[in-house]
Backbone as JSON Lines, residues from 0, in Angstrom:
{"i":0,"aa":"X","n":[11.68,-55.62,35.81],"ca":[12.55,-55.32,34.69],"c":[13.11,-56.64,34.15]}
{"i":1,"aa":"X","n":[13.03,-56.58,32.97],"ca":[13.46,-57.95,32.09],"c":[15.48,-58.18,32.15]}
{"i":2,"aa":"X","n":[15.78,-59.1,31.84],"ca":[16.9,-59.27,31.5],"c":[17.7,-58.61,30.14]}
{"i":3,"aa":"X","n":[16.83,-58.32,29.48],"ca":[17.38,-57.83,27.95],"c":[17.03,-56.13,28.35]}
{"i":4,"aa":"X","n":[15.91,-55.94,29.46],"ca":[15.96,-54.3,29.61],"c":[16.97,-53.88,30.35]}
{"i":5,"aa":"X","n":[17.8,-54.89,31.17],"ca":[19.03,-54.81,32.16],"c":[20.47,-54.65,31.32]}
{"i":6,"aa":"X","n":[20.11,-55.55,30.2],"ca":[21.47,-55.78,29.45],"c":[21.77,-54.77,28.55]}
{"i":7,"aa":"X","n":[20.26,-53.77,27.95],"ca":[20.52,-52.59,27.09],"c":[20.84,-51.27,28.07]}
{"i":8,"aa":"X","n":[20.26,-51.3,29.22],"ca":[20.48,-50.41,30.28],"c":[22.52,-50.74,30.54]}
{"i":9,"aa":"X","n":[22.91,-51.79,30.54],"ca":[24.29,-51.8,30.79],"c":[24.93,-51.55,29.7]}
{"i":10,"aa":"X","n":[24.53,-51.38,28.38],"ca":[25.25,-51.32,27.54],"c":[24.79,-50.07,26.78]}
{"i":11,"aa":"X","n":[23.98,-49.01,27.15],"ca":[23.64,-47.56,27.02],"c":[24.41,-46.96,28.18]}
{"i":12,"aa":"X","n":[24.94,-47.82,29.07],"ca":[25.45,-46.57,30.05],"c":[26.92,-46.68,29.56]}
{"i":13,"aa":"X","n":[27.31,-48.42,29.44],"ca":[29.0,-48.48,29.14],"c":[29.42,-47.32,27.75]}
{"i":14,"aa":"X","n":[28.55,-47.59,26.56],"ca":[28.53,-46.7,25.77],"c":[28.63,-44.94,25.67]}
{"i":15,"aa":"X","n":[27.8,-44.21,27.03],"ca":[28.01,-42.98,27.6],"c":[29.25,-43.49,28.21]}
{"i":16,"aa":"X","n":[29.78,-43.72,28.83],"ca":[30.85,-43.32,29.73],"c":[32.09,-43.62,28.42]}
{"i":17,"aa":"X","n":[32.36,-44.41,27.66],"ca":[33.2,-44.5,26.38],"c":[32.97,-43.58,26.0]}
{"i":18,"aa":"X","n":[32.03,-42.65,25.2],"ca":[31.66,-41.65,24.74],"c":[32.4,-40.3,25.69]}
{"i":19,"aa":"X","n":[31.99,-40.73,26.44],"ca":[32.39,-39.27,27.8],"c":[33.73,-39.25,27.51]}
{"i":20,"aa":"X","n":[34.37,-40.38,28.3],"ca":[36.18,-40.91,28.46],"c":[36.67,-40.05,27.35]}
{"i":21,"aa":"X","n":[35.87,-40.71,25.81],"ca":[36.96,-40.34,24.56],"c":[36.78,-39.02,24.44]}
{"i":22,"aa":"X","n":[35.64,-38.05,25.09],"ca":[35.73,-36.34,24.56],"c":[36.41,-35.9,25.43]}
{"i":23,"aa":"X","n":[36.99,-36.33,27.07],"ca":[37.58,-36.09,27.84],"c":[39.13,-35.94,27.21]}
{"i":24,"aa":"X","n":[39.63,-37.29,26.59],"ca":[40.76,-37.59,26.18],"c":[41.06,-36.35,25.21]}
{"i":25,"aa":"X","n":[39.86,-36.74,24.36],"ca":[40.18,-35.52,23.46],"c":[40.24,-34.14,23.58]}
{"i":26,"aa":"X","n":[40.11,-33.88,24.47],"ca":[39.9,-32.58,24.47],"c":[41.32,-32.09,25.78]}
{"i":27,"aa":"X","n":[42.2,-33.09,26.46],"ca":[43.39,-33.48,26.59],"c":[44.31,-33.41,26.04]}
{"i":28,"aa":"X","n":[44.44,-34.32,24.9],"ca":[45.46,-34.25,23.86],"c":[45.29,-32.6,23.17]}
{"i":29,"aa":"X","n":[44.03,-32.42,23.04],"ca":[43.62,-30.48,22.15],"c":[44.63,-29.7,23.07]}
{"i":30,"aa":"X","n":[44.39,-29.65,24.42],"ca":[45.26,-28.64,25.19],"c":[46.43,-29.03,25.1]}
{"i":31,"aa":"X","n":[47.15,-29.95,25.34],"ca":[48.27,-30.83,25.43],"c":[49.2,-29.99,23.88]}
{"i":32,"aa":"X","n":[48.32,-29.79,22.95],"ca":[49.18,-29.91,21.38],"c":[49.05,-28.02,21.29]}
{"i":33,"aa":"X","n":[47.86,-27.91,22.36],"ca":[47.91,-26.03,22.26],"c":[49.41,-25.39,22.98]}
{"i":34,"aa":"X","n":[49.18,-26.13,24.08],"ca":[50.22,-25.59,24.95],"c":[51.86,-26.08,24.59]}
{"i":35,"aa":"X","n":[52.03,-26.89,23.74],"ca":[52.89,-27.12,23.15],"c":[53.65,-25.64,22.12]}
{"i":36,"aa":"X","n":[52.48,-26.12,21.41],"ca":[52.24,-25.24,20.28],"c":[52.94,-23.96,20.79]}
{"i":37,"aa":"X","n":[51.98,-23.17,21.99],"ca":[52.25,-21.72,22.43],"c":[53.49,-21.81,23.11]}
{"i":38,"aa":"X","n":[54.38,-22.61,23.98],"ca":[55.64,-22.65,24.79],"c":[56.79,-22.53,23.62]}
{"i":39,"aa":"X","n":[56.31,-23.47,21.94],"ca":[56.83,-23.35,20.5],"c":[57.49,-22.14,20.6]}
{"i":40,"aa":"X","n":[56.06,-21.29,20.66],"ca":[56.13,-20.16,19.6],"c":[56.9,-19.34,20.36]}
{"i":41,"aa":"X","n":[56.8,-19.5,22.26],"ca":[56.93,-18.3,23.03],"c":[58.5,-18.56,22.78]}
{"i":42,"aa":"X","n":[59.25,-19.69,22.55],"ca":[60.88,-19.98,22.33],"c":[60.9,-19.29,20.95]}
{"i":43,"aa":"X","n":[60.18,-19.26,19.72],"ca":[60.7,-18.34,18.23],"c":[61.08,-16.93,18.43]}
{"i":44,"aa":"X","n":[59.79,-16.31,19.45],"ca":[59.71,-14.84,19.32],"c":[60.87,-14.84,20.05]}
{"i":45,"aa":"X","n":[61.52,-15.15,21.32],"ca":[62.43,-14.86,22.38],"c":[63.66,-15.03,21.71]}
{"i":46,"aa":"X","n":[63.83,-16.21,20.43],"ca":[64.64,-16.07,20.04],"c":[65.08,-14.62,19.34]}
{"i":47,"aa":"X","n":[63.84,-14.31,18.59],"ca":[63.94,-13.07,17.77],"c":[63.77,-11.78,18.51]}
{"i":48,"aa":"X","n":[63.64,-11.79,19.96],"ca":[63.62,-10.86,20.35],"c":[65.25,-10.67,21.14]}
{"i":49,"aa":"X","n":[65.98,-11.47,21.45],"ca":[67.5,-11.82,21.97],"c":[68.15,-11.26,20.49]}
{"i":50,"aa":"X","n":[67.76,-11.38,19.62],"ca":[68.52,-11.03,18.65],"c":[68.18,-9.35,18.32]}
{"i":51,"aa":"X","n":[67.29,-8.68,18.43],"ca":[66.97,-7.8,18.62],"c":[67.57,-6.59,19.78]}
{"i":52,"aa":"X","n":[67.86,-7.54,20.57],"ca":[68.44,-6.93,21.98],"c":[69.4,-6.32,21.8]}
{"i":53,"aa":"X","n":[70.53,-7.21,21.09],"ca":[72.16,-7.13,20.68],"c":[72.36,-5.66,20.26]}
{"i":54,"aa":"X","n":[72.74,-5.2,20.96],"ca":[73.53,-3.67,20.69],"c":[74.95,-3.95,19.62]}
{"i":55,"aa":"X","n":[74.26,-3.7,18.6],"ca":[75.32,-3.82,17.34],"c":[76.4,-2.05,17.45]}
{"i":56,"aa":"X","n":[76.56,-1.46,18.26],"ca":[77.03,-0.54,17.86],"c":[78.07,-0.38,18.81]}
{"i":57,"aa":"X","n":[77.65,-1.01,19.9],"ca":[78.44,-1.3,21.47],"c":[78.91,-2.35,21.7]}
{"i":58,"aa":"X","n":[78.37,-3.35,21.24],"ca":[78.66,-5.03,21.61],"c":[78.84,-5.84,20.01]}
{"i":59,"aa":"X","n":[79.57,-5.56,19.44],"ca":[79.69,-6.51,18.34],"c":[80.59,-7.76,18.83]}
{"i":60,"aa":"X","n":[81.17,-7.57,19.76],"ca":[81.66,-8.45,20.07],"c":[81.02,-10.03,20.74]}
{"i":61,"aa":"X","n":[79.93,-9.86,21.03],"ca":[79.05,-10.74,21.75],"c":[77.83,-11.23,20.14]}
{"i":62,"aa":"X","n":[78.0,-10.01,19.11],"ca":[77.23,-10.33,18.09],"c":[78.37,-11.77,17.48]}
{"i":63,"aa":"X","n":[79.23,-11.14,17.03],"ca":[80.3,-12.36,16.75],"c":[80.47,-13.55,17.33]}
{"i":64,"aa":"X","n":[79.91,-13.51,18.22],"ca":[80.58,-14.6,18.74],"c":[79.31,-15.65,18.94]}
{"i":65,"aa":"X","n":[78.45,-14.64,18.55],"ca":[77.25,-16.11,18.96],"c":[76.95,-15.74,17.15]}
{"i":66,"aa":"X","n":[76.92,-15.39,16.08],"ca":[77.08,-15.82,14.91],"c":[78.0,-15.74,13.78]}
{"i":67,"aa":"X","n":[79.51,-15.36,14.4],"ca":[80.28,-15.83,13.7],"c":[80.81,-14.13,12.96]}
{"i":68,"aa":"X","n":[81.92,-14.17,12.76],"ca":[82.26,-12.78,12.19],"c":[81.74,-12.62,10.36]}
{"i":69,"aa":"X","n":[80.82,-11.63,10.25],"ca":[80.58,-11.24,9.13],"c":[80.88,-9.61,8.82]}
{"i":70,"aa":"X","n":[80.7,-9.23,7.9],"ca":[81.08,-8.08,7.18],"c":[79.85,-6.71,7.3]}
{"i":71,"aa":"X","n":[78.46,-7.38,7.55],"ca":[77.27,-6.7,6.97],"c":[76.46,-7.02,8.62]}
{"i":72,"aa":"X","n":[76.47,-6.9,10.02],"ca":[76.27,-7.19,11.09],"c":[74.88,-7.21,11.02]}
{"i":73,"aa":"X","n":[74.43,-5.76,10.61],"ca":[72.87,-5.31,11.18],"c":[71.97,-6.03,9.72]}
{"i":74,"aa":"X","n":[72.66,-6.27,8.43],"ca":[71.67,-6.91,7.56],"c":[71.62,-8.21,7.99]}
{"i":75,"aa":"X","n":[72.8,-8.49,8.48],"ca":[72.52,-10.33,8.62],"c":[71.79,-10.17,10.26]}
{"i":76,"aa":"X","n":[71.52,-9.18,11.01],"ca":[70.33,-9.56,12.31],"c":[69.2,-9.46,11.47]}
{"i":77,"aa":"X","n":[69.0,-8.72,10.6],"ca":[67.88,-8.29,9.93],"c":[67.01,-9.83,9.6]}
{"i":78,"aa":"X","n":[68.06,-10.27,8.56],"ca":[67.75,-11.14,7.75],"c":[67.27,-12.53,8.56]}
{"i":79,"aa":"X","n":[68.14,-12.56,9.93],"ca":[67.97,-13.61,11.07],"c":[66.83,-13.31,11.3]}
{"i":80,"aa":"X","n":[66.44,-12.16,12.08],"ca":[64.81,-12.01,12.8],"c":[63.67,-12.26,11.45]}
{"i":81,"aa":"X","n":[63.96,-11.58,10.44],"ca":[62.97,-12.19,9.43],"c":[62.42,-13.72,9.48]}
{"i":82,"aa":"X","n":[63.43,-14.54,9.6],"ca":[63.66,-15.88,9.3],"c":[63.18,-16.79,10.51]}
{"i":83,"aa":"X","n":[63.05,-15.85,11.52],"ca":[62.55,-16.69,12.68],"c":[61.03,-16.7,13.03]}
{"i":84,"aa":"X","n":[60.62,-17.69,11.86],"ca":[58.95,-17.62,11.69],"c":[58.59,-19.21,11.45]}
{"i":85,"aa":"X","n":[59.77,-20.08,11.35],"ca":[59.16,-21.11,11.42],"c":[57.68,-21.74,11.55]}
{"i":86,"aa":"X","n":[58.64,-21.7,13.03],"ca":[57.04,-22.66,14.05],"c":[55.99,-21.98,13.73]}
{"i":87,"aa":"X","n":[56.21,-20.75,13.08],"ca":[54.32,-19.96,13.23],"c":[54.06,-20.43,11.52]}
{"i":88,"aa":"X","n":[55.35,-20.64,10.8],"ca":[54.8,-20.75,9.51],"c":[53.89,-22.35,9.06]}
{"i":89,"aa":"X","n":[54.74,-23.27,10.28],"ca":[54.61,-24.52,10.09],"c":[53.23,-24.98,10.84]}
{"i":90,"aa":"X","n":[52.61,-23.92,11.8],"ca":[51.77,-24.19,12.4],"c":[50.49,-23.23,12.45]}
{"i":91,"aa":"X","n":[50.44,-22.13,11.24],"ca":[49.33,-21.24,11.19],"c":[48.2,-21.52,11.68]}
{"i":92,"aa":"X","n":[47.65,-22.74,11.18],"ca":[46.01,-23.56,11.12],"c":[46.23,-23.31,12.62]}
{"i":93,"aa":"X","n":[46.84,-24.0,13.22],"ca":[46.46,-24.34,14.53],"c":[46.4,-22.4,15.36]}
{"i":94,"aa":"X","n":[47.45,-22.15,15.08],"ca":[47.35,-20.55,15.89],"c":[45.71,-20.06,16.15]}
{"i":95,"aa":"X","n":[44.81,-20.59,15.7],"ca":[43.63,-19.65,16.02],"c":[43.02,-20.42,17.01]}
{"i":96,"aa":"X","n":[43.54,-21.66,17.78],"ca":[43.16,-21.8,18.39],"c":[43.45,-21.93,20.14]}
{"i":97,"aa":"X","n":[44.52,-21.02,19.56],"ca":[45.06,-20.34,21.38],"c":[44.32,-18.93,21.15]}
{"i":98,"aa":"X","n":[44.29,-18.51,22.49],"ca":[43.28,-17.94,23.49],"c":[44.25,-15.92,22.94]}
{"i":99,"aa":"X","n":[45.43,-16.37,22.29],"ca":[46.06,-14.93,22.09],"c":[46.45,-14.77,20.47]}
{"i":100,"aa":"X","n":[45.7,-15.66,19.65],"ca":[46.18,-15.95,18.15],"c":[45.75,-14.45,17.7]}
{"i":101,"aa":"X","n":[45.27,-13.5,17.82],"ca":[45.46,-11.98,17.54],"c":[46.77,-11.44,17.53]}
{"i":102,"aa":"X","n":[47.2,-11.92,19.17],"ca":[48.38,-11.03,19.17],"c":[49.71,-11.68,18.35]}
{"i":103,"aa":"X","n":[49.3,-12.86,18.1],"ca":[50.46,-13.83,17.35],"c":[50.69,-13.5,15.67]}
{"i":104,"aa":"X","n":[49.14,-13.09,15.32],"ca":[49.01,-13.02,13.87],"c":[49.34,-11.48,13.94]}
{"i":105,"aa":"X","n":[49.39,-10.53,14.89],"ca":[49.84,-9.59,14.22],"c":[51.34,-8.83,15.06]}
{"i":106,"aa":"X","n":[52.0,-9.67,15.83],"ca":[53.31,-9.8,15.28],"c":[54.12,-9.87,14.27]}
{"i":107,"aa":"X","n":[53.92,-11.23,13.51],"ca":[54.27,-11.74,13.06],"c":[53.78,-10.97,11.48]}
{"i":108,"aa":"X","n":[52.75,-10.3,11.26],"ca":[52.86,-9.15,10.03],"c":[53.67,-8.23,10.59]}
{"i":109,"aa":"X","n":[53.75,-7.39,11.68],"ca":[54.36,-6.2,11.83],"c":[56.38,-7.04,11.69]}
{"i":110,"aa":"X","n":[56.61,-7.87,11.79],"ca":[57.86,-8.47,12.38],"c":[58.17,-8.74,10.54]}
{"i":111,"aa":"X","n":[57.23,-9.18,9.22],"ca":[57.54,-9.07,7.82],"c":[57.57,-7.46,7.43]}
{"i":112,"aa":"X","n":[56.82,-6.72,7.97],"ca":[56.89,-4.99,7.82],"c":[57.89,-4.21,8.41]}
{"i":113,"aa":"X","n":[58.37,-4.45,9.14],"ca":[59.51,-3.48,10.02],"c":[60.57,-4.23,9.52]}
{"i":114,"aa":"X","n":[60.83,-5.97,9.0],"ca":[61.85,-5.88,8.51],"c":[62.69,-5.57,7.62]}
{"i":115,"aa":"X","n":[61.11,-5.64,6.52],"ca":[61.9,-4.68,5.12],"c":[62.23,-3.2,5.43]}
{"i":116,"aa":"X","n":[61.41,-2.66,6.37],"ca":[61.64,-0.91,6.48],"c":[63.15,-1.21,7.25]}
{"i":117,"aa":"X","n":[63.47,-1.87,7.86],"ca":[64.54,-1.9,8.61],"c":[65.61,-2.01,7.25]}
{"i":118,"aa":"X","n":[65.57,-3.27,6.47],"ca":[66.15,-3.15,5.14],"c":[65.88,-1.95,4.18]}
{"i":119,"aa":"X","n":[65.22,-1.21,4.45],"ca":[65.32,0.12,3.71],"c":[65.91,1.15,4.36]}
{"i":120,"aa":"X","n":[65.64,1.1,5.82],"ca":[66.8,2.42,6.33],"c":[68.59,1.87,6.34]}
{"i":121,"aa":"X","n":[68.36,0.22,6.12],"ca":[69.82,0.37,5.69],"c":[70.54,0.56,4.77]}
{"i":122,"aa":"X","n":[69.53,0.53,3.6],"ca":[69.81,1.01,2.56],"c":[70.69,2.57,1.62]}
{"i":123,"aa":"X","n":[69.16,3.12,2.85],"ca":[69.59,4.58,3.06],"c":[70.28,4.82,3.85]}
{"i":124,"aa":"X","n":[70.77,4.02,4.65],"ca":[71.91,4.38,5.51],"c":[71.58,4.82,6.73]}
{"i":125,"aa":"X","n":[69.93,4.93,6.78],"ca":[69.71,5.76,7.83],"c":[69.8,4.79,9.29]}
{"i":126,"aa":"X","n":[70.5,5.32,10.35],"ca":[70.83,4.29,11.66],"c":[69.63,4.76,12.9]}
{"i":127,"aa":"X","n":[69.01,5.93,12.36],"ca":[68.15,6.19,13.4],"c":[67.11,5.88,13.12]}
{"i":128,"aa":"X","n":[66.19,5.5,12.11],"ca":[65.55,4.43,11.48],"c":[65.43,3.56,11.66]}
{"i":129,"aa":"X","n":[66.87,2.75,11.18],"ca":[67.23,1.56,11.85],"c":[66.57,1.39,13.19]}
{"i":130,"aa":"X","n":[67.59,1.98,14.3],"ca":[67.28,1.63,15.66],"c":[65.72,1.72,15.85]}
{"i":131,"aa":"X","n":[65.61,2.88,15.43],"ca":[63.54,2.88,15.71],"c":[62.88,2.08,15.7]}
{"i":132,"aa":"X","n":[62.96,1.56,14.47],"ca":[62.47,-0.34,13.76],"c":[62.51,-1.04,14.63]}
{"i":133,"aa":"X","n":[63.79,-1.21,15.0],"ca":[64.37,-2.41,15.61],"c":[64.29,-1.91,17.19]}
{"i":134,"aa":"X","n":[64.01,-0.84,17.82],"ca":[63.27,-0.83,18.63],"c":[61.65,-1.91,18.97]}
{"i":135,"aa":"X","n":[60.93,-0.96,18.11],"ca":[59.41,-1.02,17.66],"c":[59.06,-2.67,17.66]}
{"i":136,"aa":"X","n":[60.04,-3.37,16.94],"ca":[60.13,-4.71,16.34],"c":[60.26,-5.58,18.2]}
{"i":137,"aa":"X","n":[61.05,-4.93,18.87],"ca":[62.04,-5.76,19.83],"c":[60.65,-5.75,20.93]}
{"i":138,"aa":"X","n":[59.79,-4.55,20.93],"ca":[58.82,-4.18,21.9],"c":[57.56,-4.99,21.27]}
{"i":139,"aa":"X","n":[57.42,-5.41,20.47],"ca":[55.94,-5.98,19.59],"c":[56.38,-7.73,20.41]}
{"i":140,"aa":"X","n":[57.73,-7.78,20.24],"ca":[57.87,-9.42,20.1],"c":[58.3,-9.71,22.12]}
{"i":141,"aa":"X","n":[58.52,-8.44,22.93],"ca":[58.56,-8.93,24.09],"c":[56.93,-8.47,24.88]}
{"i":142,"aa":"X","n":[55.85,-7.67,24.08],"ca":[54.39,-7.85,24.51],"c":[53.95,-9.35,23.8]}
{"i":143,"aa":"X","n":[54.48,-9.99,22.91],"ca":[53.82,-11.18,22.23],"c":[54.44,-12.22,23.67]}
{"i":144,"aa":"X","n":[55.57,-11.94,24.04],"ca":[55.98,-13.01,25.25],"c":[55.62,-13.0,25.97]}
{"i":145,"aa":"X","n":[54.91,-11.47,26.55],"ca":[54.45,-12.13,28.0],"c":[53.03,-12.36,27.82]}
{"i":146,"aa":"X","n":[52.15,-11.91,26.7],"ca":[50.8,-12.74,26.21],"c":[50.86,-14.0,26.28]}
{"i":147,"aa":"X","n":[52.12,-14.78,25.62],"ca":[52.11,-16.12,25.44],"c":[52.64,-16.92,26.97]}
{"i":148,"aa":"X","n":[53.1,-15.85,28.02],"ca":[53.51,-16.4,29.26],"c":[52.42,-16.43,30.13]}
{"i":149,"aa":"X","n":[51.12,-15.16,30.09],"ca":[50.05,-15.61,30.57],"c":[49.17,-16.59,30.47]}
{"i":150,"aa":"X","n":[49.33,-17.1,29.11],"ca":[48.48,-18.12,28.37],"c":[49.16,-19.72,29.0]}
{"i":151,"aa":"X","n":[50.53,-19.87,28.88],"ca":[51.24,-20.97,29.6],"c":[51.19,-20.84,30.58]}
C-alpha cells in the first residue's frame, strides 16, 4: 500500500466518523429541543387544567386570590383557559414531531370549541352546561398530561 493510499484511507475514515459525530449531535440537540418542547407544553395544559379545577361555586375564595377579585369569575376562567395556548401557538411546526402531536392538536381544537360553548352557556345562563364544558374541557387537558408524561 502506497503512502497517498494510506493518507486517503485516513482521511475517508476521519471524514466518516465527523460525518457520524455531527448526525449523532444532531439528532441530540432534535431530542433535547423535543423534550423541551413537550415538558413546555405539559406546564400550558396543567396550567389550564388547575384553572379548570377551581370550583367557582364553592371556592371563590381561592379563585380570588390567585387572580384577584373580579365581578364576572367564570367568564374571566373562561377567557384565561382560552388564552393558555401560547407555547402550542408559538411552537405548532415543531408539535408534529413528538411521538403524541395527535393528542396535542386535538386538544387544543376541542379547548377553542368548548370555550366558546362554555361562553355560550354563559350567556344563556345555563350553569349545567357550563359545568359539563368545563368538565369535558378539564378531562381532554388531564388525558393530554399524562400522554405528554409518558412521552417525558
Amino acid at each position: 500500500m502506497s503512502d497517498s493510499e494510506i493518507q486517503f484511507g485516513a482521511t475517508l475514515f476521519g471524514a466518516i466518523l465527523a460525518l457520524g459525530g455531527g448526525m449523532i449531535v444532531a439528532h441530540l440537540q432534535a431530542r433535547s429541543r423535543r423534550n423541551k418542547l413537550g415538558s413546555s407544553l405539559y406546564s400550558e395544559v396543567e396550567v389550564a387544567a388547575e384553572l379548570l379545577e377551581i370550583d367557582l361555586d364553592q371556592n371563590l375564595d381561592a379563585f380570588e386570590a390567585t387572580f384577584g377579585e373580579h365581578t364576572d369569575h367564570q367568564t374571566l376562567l373562561v377567557k384565561r383557559v382560552k388564552n393558555s395556548r401560547k407555547i402550542f401557538d408559538a411552537c405548532c411546526n415543531e408539535i408534529v414531531d413528538l411521538p403524541c402531536h395527535q393528542s396535542i392538536i386535538r386538544h387544543y381544537g376541542r379547548l377553542d370549541a368548548i370555550c366558546d360553548a362554555m361562553f355560550d352557556a354563559l350567556k344563556q345562563d345555563d350553569q349545567g352546561k357550563f359545568e359539563e364544558l368545563r368538565s369535558e374541557l378539564a378531562l381532554s387537558a388531564e388525558c393530554l398530561k399524562m400522554d405528554l408524561k409518558a412521552y417525558l
